[in-house]
Amino acid sequence: MAATRAPTRAAVDLLNTMRSRHGPVAAQFRSLRCCPKLPARSLHSTAACRAIADQKKPEPAGTEDHARPRNARTAPLGLLVGSGLVSGLLASFFALSQPAAEANGDAAPPQTHTTPAPTAGDSRDPSLPRFRLADVRKHGAASAQPWVTYEDKVYDITEWVGAHPGGDVILRAAGGSIEPYWNIFSIHKAPHVREILDQYLIGYIDAADLLRREHEAIEDPFVADPERDARLVSHTARPRNAEPPTDELTRAFHTPNSLFYVRNHMWVPVVGEGAEGDEHAVTVELPDGETRRYTLGELKARFPTHRITAALQCSGNRRSDMTKQATKTNGLQWGVGAISNAEWEGVRLADVLADAGLRVADAQAATAVAKPPPPPPPPPDDDYDDDDDAPPPASSLHVQFSGLEAYGASIPLETALDPRGDVLLAFGMNGAPLPRDHGFPLRAIVPGHVAARSVKWLSKIAVADEESHSQWQRRDYKGFGPNEGASPDWDRAKAIQEMPVTSAITGVWVGRGADKAAPGPSSPTGSNGGAGAQPVTLEGYAYSGGGRAIARVDVSLDGGKSWDQAALVDDCASGKCPGNRAWAWTRWRYSGRLPPAEAVTTTTEPDTNAGGNKACTTLVVKATDDAYNAQPETHASVYNVRGNLATAWHRVRLCRLSAGAVEWETDGCGFVNGSRKRGAEGQEKEKGSK
């Protein structure tokens, strides 16, 4: 394990420099970005970069080609971007930890060297060459063929640079080991990331260099991360990604701040609290290139404060369900808890944009944005075109958000200016300042949309003629067809914005205690079962994006053969949910009776733990919103390799042992496989967990 140290001021400066690559620019200019195929530190238009990236890179003359018969193809982009973490973390942290190669005109010529043969006692694949570390160092950032090492292997990442969403920033690791970075960014230990790297394997480190190999000391950006609630179910530690335990998820309408699901792509920025936090500034850039800077204190003092109750949901919520029900997906294997509900406090983005001087031509937008007085008539000039000063239509523009840690995303300007859209620059959550994990001191809240657009630790807002160039906007958080596989057309697919309708079961009670288990119906409401059938109570949530309210929640206790309707909990009665639309989740309750064990709707399966058989049934929930959008029946119909928008009917299997004491077992997304509860007539809750 590499030695670590806290980030230095120089590292922070480097990060700020890197972050500017993802920041927006004035709309009248083409966005510029580092182009990996051109000389170091050159800036070129996006179109130029794409054209160059599409060209096949010729093999340098006179360079020894260490054949890569099974690795010569480019990695599938679907695997390459993973959850957006792979590219983002490598890109940002490499920029933070190692200086870039100095520009010196053309890239350094390819290096030539001899390849040692395997030595006695080296049992590794003899068909692959061995390389000395001195030779690897020759293939640094300035080389035409950059290499990296991991464990005892050598990889040529030349082709990866062109396909890598983070561009040439990955070259900062070239010529050395990638291992120290992966030891800190634990997400890279995922099997699919190794699959990406293995496609570029060209050989092994020579045995002579394996005896005493030291890694460089690198800075650990996670040392200042906040402490988290021990109840959170963690999927990755660095960066932290965690969800609340299922049985805690819908216990309250407003998710406690400490249990709100955590979705971080990198480390949590450090910003001082109190007066120092109020000095945090966000820069607003308009299409004409004009900028305006606002401190948090100024936002609080100058603009009206608004509150909304809104759920935020990750696009990968219930991804593990899609993996189990369909096939392998790439990304964090969330249960049912990558969604939470809170009351947010802040100022309207539309008000801030108007104050900064934004002018748009759309009549609808004019209701949200006050225009300045019209300019004086132009001077008589035959070459004058009065269209030059005409404000652009809002429909052609985007609002780009950039965070302190380099994350970026964007939304259509029409969304930001919608008078009923409630897009906020938020500084409060459930009556308290934003917690650090959730964007302190300032974040965007775009209700009804995928949470990836509600950028945390907000530092810059720009109105531009195109979407953010962040890889999280261009190469992640998109949906594809079941047939598109690991190499989809990212440019063709639209970025996810409004979320589809979904629902989930978060709690199950069986037996005498079911009637008293939770608020809501106190007696069975369904026709399932018969005399002597066990009572059961279910609870959960339903949610739809775009401000669409939940119209109905359907529940089945027999795998979908018969249905009944759940009771919707009216948490928003008497104006308790501020906001112009239905942004919050809806909690639901249902009481019914399980089908008897001998009914055809149940299944009988071997019980290997207790001996004998267990009688099982499947509990199912599905929701419909007020636009009559409904959930798909299966994940196979909406399968995509990224595992986004896993919104099929939620199923939980419930089993009772047919012999011995009363014992119930639950199995399904959000529930421990084979978890068991033993109690008086099954009165205890079947607790969900991941």
XYZ file of C-alpha atoms in Angstrom:
690
model
C 0.000 0.000 0.000
C 1.340 3.379 -0.951
C 2.060 5.969 1.698
C -0.499 8.762 1.791
C -0.589 12.360 2.839
C -3.222 15.051 2.957
C -3.738 17.190 -0.154
C -1.448 20.206 -0.408
C -2.338 23.691 -1.636
C -0.509 22.920 -4.858
C -2.655 19.838 -5.313
C -5.788 21.912 -4.858
C -4.515 24.397 -7.441
C -3.899 21.535 -9.845
C -7.415 20.302 -9.224
C -8.840 23.742 -9.956
C -6.875 23.817 -13.206
C -8.178 20.398 -14.152
C -11.704 21.352 -13.205
C -11.673 24.128 -15.760
C -11.587 21.482 -18.496
C -15.124 20.547 -17.586
C -16.326 24.096 -17.067
C -18.558 25.804 -19.640
C -17.517 28.634 -21.921
C -19.280 31.468 -23.704
C -21.823 30.239 -26.195
C -20.432 32.241 -29.103
C -17.225 30.207 -28.967
C -16.737 26.532 -29.591
C -15.927 24.730 -26.343
C -12.253 23.950 -26.014
C -10.801 20.891 -24.404
C -7.483 19.106 -24.213
C -7.097 16.938 -27.260
C -5.186 13.727 -26.530
C -4.090 13.166 -30.096
C -2.380 16.538 -30.503
C 0.697 18.025 -28.827
C 0.568 18.337 -25.062
C -1.333 21.305 -23.597
C -2.740 22.252 -27.016
C -6.335 23.470 -27.074
C -8.521 22.515 -29.987
C -12.215 22.551 -30.751
C -14.328 19.597 -29.750
C -15.064 18.888 -33.384
C -11.363 18.771 -34.207
C -10.693 16.386 -31.353
C -13.475 14.088 -32.474
C -12.216 14.072 -36.043
C -8.721 13.192 -34.906
C -9.983 10.555 -32.483
C -11.867 8.910 -35.356
C -8.688 8.535 -37.387
C -6.786 5.305 -36.984
C -3.464 5.949 -35.293
C -0.620 4.702 -37.543
C 2.025 2.455 -36.069
C 5.232 4.458 -35.509
C 7.974 3.407 -37.864
C 10.845 1.505 -36.351
C 8.995 0.665 -33.168
C 9.082 -2.857 -31.884
C 5.485 -4.123 -31.857
C 4.970 -6.334 -28.853
C 2.066 -8.161 -30.406
C -1.237 -7.887 -28.637
C -3.234 -10.563 -30.454
C -6.050 -10.652 -27.891
C -5.843 -7.037 -26.769
C -5.648 -5.011 -29.944
C -9.214 -3.813 -29.950
C -10.490 -0.746 -28.143
C -12.254 -1.380 -24.853
C -16.032 -1.279 -25.032
C -17.131 2.161 -23.955
C -19.978 0.714 -21.956
C -17.469 -1.006 -19.719
C -15.023 1.840 -19.988
C -17.222 4.401 -18.337
C -18.601 1.983 -15.775
C -20.554 4.102 -13.356
C -18.706 7.224 -14.482
C -16.342 6.662 -11.593
C -13.632 4.831 -13.506
C -12.961 7.626 -15.950
C -13.749 10.448 -13.595
C -11.571 9.265 -10.759
C -8.623 8.419 -12.955
C -8.915 11.703 -14.811
C -9.237 13.920 -11.785
C -6.892 12.196 -9.383
C -4.115 11.692 -11.895
C -4.291 15.419 -12.490
C -3.980 15.983 -8.764
C -1.053 13.665 -8.120
C 1.440 13.852 -10.959
C 2.704 16.738 -13.115
C 1.835 16.761 -16.770
C 4.457 16.270 -19.423
C 5.882 19.558 -20.598
C 4.951 20.616 -24.073
C 7.891 20.357 -26.413
C 6.443 20.501 -29.866
C 5.722 17.049 -31.234
C 5.389 14.105 -28.876
C 8.556 12.257 -28.029
C 9.489 9.562 -30.540
C 8.626 5.967 -29.672
C 11.168 4.192 -27.515
C 13.028 1.086 -28.614
C 14.410 -1.523 -26.269
C 15.198 -5.172 -26.018
C 12.816 -7.640 -24.460
C 14.259 -10.027 -21.860
C 13.252 -13.654 -22.110
C 11.592 -15.404 -19.154
C 14.120 -16.447 -16.532
C 14.319 -19.715 -14.664
C 11.561 -19.960 -12.094
C 9.296 -17.534 -13.956
C 6.129 -19.577 -14.489
C 4.074 -16.803 -16.053
C 2.806 -17.062 -19.623
C 5.982 -17.575 -21.693
C 4.326 -16.279 -24.864
C 4.278 -12.732 -23.477
C 7.470 -10.648 -23.262
C 9.110 -9.322 -20.071
C 9.945 -5.654 -19.595
C 12.343 -3.900 -17.236
C 10.873 -0.999 -15.286
C 13.452 1.271 -16.891
C 11.854 0.464 -20.235
C 8.368 1.134 -18.875
C 9.494 4.577 -17.712
C 10.438 5.422 -21.286
C 6.747 5.118 -22.191
C 5.583 8.136 -20.232
C 3.137 10.883 -21.112
C 5.313 12.223 -23.947
C 5.668 8.815 -25.596
C 3.687 7.830 -28.661
C 2.936 4.549 -26.868
C 2.165 5.227 -23.179
C 2.362 2.252 -20.806
C 1.300 1.604 -17.229
C 1.879 -1.315 -14.864
C -0.436 -3.059 -12.431
C 0.806 -5.803 -10.105
C 3.281 -7.742 -12.275
C 1.810 -6.843 -15.654
C 2.509 -4.181 -18.289
C -0.238 -2.503 -20.307
C -0.076 -0.365 -23.443
C -2.876 2.189 -23.041
C -2.293 3.937 -26.382
C -5.730 3.004 -27.698
C -7.390 3.715 -24.366
C -6.330 7.362 -24.474
C -8.505 8.004 -27.517
C -11.530 6.214 -26.041
C -11.063 7.310 -22.444
C -13.790 9.787 -21.421
C -11.262 11.701 -19.343
C -9.077 12.202 -22.384
C -5.342 12.655 -22.083
C -5.405 13.216 -18.325
C -4.852 9.488 -17.874
C -1.399 10.017 -19.363
C -0.309 11.427 -16.014
C 0.019 7.823 -14.848
C 1.976 6.745 -17.919
C 5.419 5.289 -17.435
C 4.675 3.987 -13.948
C 2.355 1.947 -11.794
C -1.370 2.564 -11.674
C -1.553 0.554 -8.455
C -1.125 3.359 -5.888
C -4.100 5.180 -7.350
C -6.268 2.085 -7.360
C -5.349 1.369 -3.750
C -6.964 4.673 -2.827
C -9.829 4.646 -5.321
C -11.316 1.309 -4.301
C -13.920 1.439 -7.070
C -11.189 0.381 -9.474
C -10.951 -2.990 -7.747
C -14.270 -3.968 -9.354
C -13.953 -6.918 -11.771
C -15.261 -4.986 -14.770
C -12.481 -2.418 -14.387
C -9.863 -5.164 -14.510
C -11.575 -6.472 -17.627
C -10.995 -3.105 -19.262
C -7.328 -3.002 -18.330
C -6.707 -6.630 -19.324
C -7.545 -5.782 -22.922
C -4.326 -3.771 -23.094
C -1.975 -6.370 -21.604
C 1.296 -6.610 -23.536
C 3.598 -8.452 -21.141
C 5.027 -8.849 -17.652
C 7.463 -6.932 -15.484
C 10.827 -8.658 -15.573
C 11.377 -10.912 -12.570
C 14.499 -8.959 -11.645
C 12.360 -5.883 -10.970
C 9.740 -7.696 -8.917
C 12.002 -8.318 -5.929
C 12.164 -4.765 -4.579
C 9.518 -2.655 -6.225
C 8.447 0.542 -4.463
C 5.466 2.716 -5.286
C 5.512 6.480 -5.168
C 3.822 8.236 -2.270
C 0.570 9.863 -3.362
C -1.866 12.196 -1.712
C -5.019 10.743 -0.182
C -7.897 13.113 -0.980
C -10.317 11.132 1.197
C -8.635 11.796 4.556
C -10.970 14.723 5.259
C -14.207 12.989 4.245
C -17.010 13.278 6.831
C -18.027 10.493 9.184
C -21.108 8.570 8.095
C -23.923 6.851 9.957
C -22.960 3.272 10.762
C -26.371 2.064 9.596
C -25.695 3.012 5.978
C -25.073 0.030 3.694
C -21.845 0.843 1.858
C -21.141 -0.157 -1.736
C -17.765 1.591 -2.024
C -15.692 3.279 0.654
C -13.532 5.549 -1.534
C -15.466 7.341 -2.839
C -18.321 6.625 -0.453
C -21.486 5.291 -2.014
C -24.084 3.989 0.411
C -27.817 3.556 0.931
C -29.972 3.341 4.052
C -31.064 -0.113 5.244
C -34.338 -1.016 3.584
C -36.320 -1.273 6.814
C -35.325 2.326 7.682
C -36.032 3.741 4.235
C -39.713 4.682 4.507
C -39.961 4.897 8.274
C -40.264 8.686 7.915
C -41.567 10.817 5.053
C -38.490 13.066 5.213
C -35.357 10.937 5.148
C -33.099 11.952 8.060
C -29.994 13.713 6.769
C -27.771 11.055 8.335
C -29.575 8.284 6.401
C -30.011 10.069 3.063
C -28.330 7.901 0.438
C -24.768 8.948 -0.435
C -23.660 9.102 -4.081
C -20.154 10.510 -4.508
C -17.992 10.285 -7.600
C -14.891 11.563 -5.823
C -13.862 12.955 -2.447
C -15.899 15.474 -0.443
C -14.501 19.022 -0.812
C -13.569 20.853 2.374
C -15.285 24.225 2.848
C -15.296 26.062 6.155
C -18.563 26.436 8.048
C -20.267 29.560 9.367
C -18.927 32.845 8.043
C -16.348 31.058 5.914
C -19.093 29.034 4.259
C -21.026 32.218 3.468
C -17.955 33.449 1.582
C -18.156 30.487 -0.800
C -18.800 31.901 -4.270
C -20.477 30.649 -7.412
C -19.732 32.221 -10.798
C -22.525 32.688 -13.332
C -21.491 32.925 -16.997
C -23.928 34.107 -19.669
C -23.965 33.239 -23.398
C -22.180 36.480 -24.289
C -19.284 35.601 -21.992
C -20.235 38.059 -19.258
C -19.797 36.706 -15.730
C -21.230 37.545 -12.349
C -19.982 36.250 -9.002
C -22.277 35.613 -6.022
C -21.254 34.597 -2.526
C -23.512 32.298 -0.547
C -24.149 35.128 1.890
C -25.215 37.375 -0.987
C -27.598 34.743 -2.351
C -29.245 34.419 1.051
C -29.542 38.182 1.535
C -30.602 39.347 -1.926
C -33.029 36.706 -3.189
C -36.305 35.310 -1.840
C -35.958 31.951 -0.124
C -38.027 29.043 -1.425
C -38.644 25.559 -0.060
C -39.648 22.396 -1.884
C -40.111 18.800 -0.792
C -38.465 16.568 -3.368
C -37.068 13.083 -3.716
C -33.688 12.522 -5.331
C -33.032 9.188 -7.011
C -29.927 7.745 -8.640
C -30.400 6.377 -12.152
C -28.942 3.092 -10.872
C -31.499 2.535 -8.114
C -32.435 -1.195 -8.032
C -29.608 -2.021 -10.458
C -28.950 -5.231 -8.507
C -32.528 -6.262 -9.302
C -31.874 -5.879 -13.031
C -28.657 -7.866 -12.666
C -30.464 -10.688 -10.883
C -33.559 -10.754 -13.079
C -31.911 -10.091 -16.476
C -28.136 -10.355 -16.764
C -24.895 -8.636 -15.789
C -24.927 -4.861 -15.465
C -22.025 -2.488 -15.043
C -22.138 -0.139 -12.075
C -22.817 0.043 -8.357
C -25.240 -2.704 -7.395
C -27.786 -0.581 -5.563
C -30.732 -2.118 -3.751
C -33.992 -0.186 -3.358
C -32.376 2.608 -1.320
C -30.658 4.858 -3.884
C -33.561 7.242 -3.354
C -34.388 9.567 -0.465
C -36.810 12.402 0.263
C -36.098 15.785 1.880
C -37.231 19.387 2.185
C -34.773 21.657 0.383
C -34.269 25.375 0.997
C -32.612 27.827 -1.360
C -33.097 30.476 -4.026
C -34.592 30.022 -7.468
C -32.027 29.580 -10.222
C -34.242 31.613 -12.565
C -34.063 34.599 -10.202
C -30.273 34.462 -10.099
C -29.961 34.160 -13.883
C -32.267 37.143 -14.343
C -30.224 39.196 -11.902
C -27.065 38.257 -13.772
C -28.582 39.733 -16.954
C -29.799 36.706 -18.899
C -31.973 37.638 -21.888
C -34.015 35.051 -23.764
C -36.501 35.336 -26.600
C -39.133 32.844 -25.475
C -42.418 34.289 -24.250
C -42.866 31.578 -21.609
C -39.387 32.185 -20.249
C -40.115 35.902 -20.031
C -42.536 35.168 -17.205
C -39.625 33.888 -15.179
C -36.862 36.224 -16.329
C -37.200 40.001 -16.418
C -35.596 41.516 -19.484
C -33.683 44.803 -19.368
C -34.978 47.743 -21.445
C -34.510 47.282 -25.188
C -31.257 48.664 -26.616
C -31.294 51.934 -28.592
C -31.870 51.688 -32.343
C -28.759 50.739 -34.307
C -26.847 53.377 -36.271
C -27.461 53.491 -40.009
C -25.038 50.936 -41.316
C -25.581 48.804 -44.361
C -23.533 46.026 -42.774
C -25.515 46.058 -39.536
C -27.633 42.996 -38.844
C -30.238 43.570 -36.150
C -30.273 39.814 -35.508
C -26.824 40.138 -33.944
C -28.322 41.536 -30.730
C -31.403 39.327 -30.672
C -31.501 37.173 -27.548
C -31.316 33.430 -28.286
C -34.343 31.204 -27.675
C -34.242 29.341 -24.366
C -34.935 26.087 -26.206
C -31.484 26.240 -27.813
C -29.517 26.705 -24.587
C -28.357 24.647 -21.633
C -27.401 25.410 -18.050
C -24.091 23.785 -17.174
C -23.250 23.112 -13.524
C -19.708 22.512 -12.246
C -18.765 21.304 -8.770
C -15.680 21.900 -6.651
C -14.511 18.303 -7.131
C -14.725 18.545 -10.972
C -18.095 16.837 -11.416
C -20.237 18.451 -14.088
C -23.714 18.107 -15.598
C -26.326 20.197 -17.390
C -30.046 20.696 -17.898
C -31.991 22.466 -20.662
C -32.394 26.185 -19.982
C -36.151 25.755 -20.399
C -36.113 23.504 -17.343
C -34.213 26.095 -15.333
C -36.595 28.908 -16.314
C -39.866 27.003 -15.972
C -41.882 29.047 -13.429
C -43.313 25.797 -12.035
C -40.068 23.830 -12.274
C -38.753 24.830 -8.814
C -35.053 24.511 -9.739
C -33.123 25.742 -6.708
C -29.652 26.724 -5.659
C -30.030 25.029 -2.291
C -28.190 25.645 0.959
C -30.592 23.935 3.394
C -31.851 20.374 3.888
C -34.574 19.332 6.326
C -34.252 22.565 8.275
C -30.463 22.433 8.641
C -27.483 23.513 6.521
C -26.579 21.057 3.791
C -24.444 18.204 5.180
C -21.026 17.896 3.550
C -21.938 14.632 1.808
C -24.931 16.340 0.244
C -23.331 19.438 -1.225
C -22.380 21.912 1.520
C -22.318 24.821 1.119
C -24.341 25.049 -2.130
C -25.854 22.611 -4.591
C -28.339 22.528 -7.437
C -31.681 20.836 -6.862
C -33.474 19.875 -10.081
C -36.634 18.165 -8.812
C -38.235 15.408 -10.846
C -34.949 14.734 -12.636
C -32.235 12.149 -12.192
C -30.134 13.157 -9.197
C -27.035 13.307 -11.409
C -28.223 16.756 -12.586
C -28.443 18.145 -9.022
C -24.746 18.967 -8.869
C -23.221 19.249 -5.387
C -20.562 21.673 -4.104
C -21.578 24.105 -6.812
C -18.865 26.501 -8.004
C -19.894 27.568 -11.508
C -23.067 27.946 -13.561
C -22.917 28.714 -17.279
C -25.571 29.219 -19.919
C -24.216 27.815 -23.178
C -25.321 26.497 -26.547
C -24.460 22.887 -25.748
C -24.540 20.369 -22.931
C -21.767 20.101 -20.381
C -18.659 18.397 -21.714
C -18.265 16.448 -18.501
C -18.033 12.703 -19.110
C -20.924 12.321 -16.651
C -23.106 14.229 -19.107
C -21.727 12.902 -22.397
C -20.587 9.359 -21.549
C -22.745 8.306 -18.612
C -26.298 8.535 -17.274
C -27.885 7.581 -20.577
C -30.232 4.778 -21.573
C -29.880 2.190 -24.336
C -31.803 -0.705 -25.834
C -31.379 -4.292 -24.627
C -29.527 -5.154 -27.848
C -26.943 -2.358 -27.819
C -24.378 -4.170 -25.709
C -21.134 -2.810 -24.353
C -20.370 -0.409 -27.238
C -23.410 1.860 -27.588
C -23.527 5.103 -29.529
C -23.147 7.615 -26.705
C -23.546 10.638 -28.955
C -26.886 9.443 -30.297
C -28.457 8.674 -26.912
C -30.119 11.464 -24.974
C -29.005 12.206 -21.436
C -31.434 11.059 -18.747
C -33.388 13.998 -17.364
C -36.887 13.325 -15.956
C -37.227 9.995 -14.154
C -39.796 7.282 -14.983
C -42.328 5.886 -12.516
C -41.093 3.292 -10.009
C -42.005 1.653 -6.702
C -40.565 -0.749 -4.143
C -41.458 -2.841 -1.106
C -39.494 -1.820 1.981
C -41.202 -3.770 4.768
C -43.182 -6.992 5.276
C -45.036 -8.180 8.401
C -46.717 -11.578 8.680
C -49.024 -13.110 11.291
C -50.969 -11.739 14.219
C -48.815 -8.612 14.414
C -49.458 -7.621 10.796
C -52.587 -5.586 11.578
C -50.702 -3.464 14.107
C -47.377 -3.332 12.324
C -47.692 0.027 10.628
C -50.084 2.942 10.177
C -52.582 2.580 7.378
C -55.225 -0.087 6.837
C -55.734 -2.030 10.080
C -57.611 -4.936 8.544
C -57.101 -6.972 5.377
C -58.330 -5.119 2.304
C -57.722 -7.760 -0.322
C -59.529 -10.880 -1.411
C -56.398 -13.017 -1.572
C -56.351 -16.102 0.593
C -59.198 -17.736 2.427
C -60.228 -18.922 5.841
C -57.200 -19.393 8.045
C -54.831 -17.631 5.633
C -52.056 -15.627 7.285
C -52.496 -11.828 7.415
C -49.683 -9.788 5.893
C -48.848 -6.078 5.841
C -46.549 -4.441 3.288
C -45.166 -0.929 3.042
C -43.000 0.904 0.545
C -42.600 3.934 -1.703
C -43.665 5.008 -5.184
C -42.238 7.875 -7.209
C -42.419 9.408 -10.663
C -40.308 12.167 -12.173
C -41.355 15.353 -13.912
C -43.633 16.392 -11.045
C -46.147 13.640 -11.867
C -48.124 12.436 -8.856
C -48.689 8.776 -8.030
C -52.244 7.810 -8.988
C -52.306 4.177 -7.885
C -50.158 1.445 -6.344
C -51.104 -2.156 -7.164
C -50.076 -5.057 -4.929
C -50.154 -8.792 -5.595
C -49.586 -11.494 -2.986
C -49.481 -14.362 -5.479
C -46.861 -13.387 -8.045
C -49.128 -11.198 -10.169
C -52.084 -13.532 -10.684
C -54.440 -11.336 -8.674
C -54.179 -7.700 -7.659
C -55.445 -5.202 -5.109
C -54.744 -1.525 -4.433
C -52.594 -0.185 -1.615
C -53.523 2.799 0.528
C -51.488 5.911 -0.325
C -50.217 7.751 2.747
C -51.188 11.426 2.481
C -47.975 12.940 3.812
C -48.563 16.127 1.825
C -51.947 17.002 3.317
C -52.577 20.613 4.354
C -49.724 22.019 2.294
C -46.971 20.054 4.017
C -45.086 19.577 0.743
C -44.026 22.981 -0.605
C -43.457 23.184 -4.331
C -45.412 23.720 -7.536
C -45.643 20.046 -8.468
C -45.535 16.576 -6.946
C -41.780 16.307 -6.417
C -41.872 14.063 -3.317
C -42.152 10.296 -3.106
C -45.416 8.677 -2.012
C -45.410 6.152 0.792
C -47.967 3.337 0.640
C -49.340 0.619 2.955
C -51.224 -2.577 2.251
C -52.825 -5.281 4.393
C -54.125 -8.543 2.993
C -53.978 -12.302 3.457
C -51.410 -14.625 2.003
C -52.638 -17.436 -0.232
C -52.809 -20.771 1.621
C -49.901 -23.142 1.203
C -51.948 -25.576 -0.861
C -53.015 -22.889 -3.338
C -51.708 -23.102 -6.862
C -50.306 -19.583 -6.583
C -47.575 -20.769 -4.198
C -44.470 -22.774 -4.928
C -42.948 -25.525 -2.826
C -39.167 -25.582 -2.734
C -36.539 -27.661 -0.924
C -35.307 -26.113 2.318
C -31.689 -27.184 2.542
C -31.125 -25.445 5.875
C -34.013 -26.893 7.879
C -34.727 -30.097 6.009
C -38.092 -30.583 4.353
C -39.931 -28.094 2.151
C -40.943 -24.449 2.351
C -44.078 -22.941 0.845
C -43.309 -19.714 -1.023
C -45.200 -16.943 -2.725
C -44.031 -13.772 -4.471
C -45.114 -10.328 -3.331
C -45.282 -7.804 -6.181
C -45.784 -4.043 -6.350
C -46.207 -1.707 -9.319
C -47.207 1.942 -9.558
C -49.023 4.178 -12.039
C -48.619 7.964 -12.146
C -51.224 10.598 -12.975
C -50.206 10.567 -16.652
C -50.933 6.807 -16.613
C -47.314 5.876 -17.078
C -46.805 2.378 -15.649
C -43.821 0.233 -14.751
C -42.613 -2.488 -17.133
C -43.326 -6.029 -16.004
C -39.783 -7.359 -16.429
C -36.264 -6.024 -16.410
C -35.481 -7.988 -19.566
C -37.643 -5.580 -21.557
C -35.718 -2.515 -20.343
C -32.306 -4.129 -19.896
C -29.235 -2.045 -20.657
C -25.627 -2.869 -19.874
C -25.337 0.184 -17.634
C -28.244 -0.981 -15.489
C -29.922 2.425 -15.558
C -33.626 2.962 -14.865
C -34.310 -0.462 -13.345
C -38.020 0.218 -12.856
C -39.680 -3.160 -13.454
C -42.223 -4.544 -10.981
C -40.550 -5.071 -7.622
C -40.777 -8.671 -6.453
C -40.014 -10.085 -3.010
C -40.270 -13.805 -2.367
C -41.834 -14.784 0.954
C -41.501 -18.346 2.252
C -42.885 -20.205 5.273
C -41.455 -23.491 6.437
C -44.113 -26.143 6.126
C -42.898 -27.956 9.213
C -41.704 -26.921 12.659
C -42.025 -23.530 14.317
C -43.404 -20.462 12.598
C -40.597 -19.020 10.489
C -40.664 -16.693 7.514
C -38.024 -15.984 4.920
C -37.712 -13.033 2.543
C -35.644 -12.837 -0.612
C -35.502 -10.004 -3.149
C -33.889 -6.709 -4.088
C -33.391 -4.784 -0.860
C -33.855 -7.878 1.295
C -31.181 -10.226 2.596
C -31.322 -13.425 0.583
C -32.754 -16.112 2.810
C -33.110 -13.813 5.832
C -35.261 -15.398 8.503
C -37.416 -14.216 11.368
C -38.756 -16.399 14.154
C -41.381 -15.086 16.564
C -44.832 -15.444 18.028
C -47.027 -16.172 15.026
C -44.579 -14.302 12.810
C -45.544 -10.975 14.328
C -42.097 -9.491 13.827
C -41.332 -7.466 10.749
C -39.403 -9.123 7.948
C -36.701 -6.482 7.868
C -35.267 -5.455 4.573
C -31.547 -5.024 4.159
C -29.085 -4.938 1.338
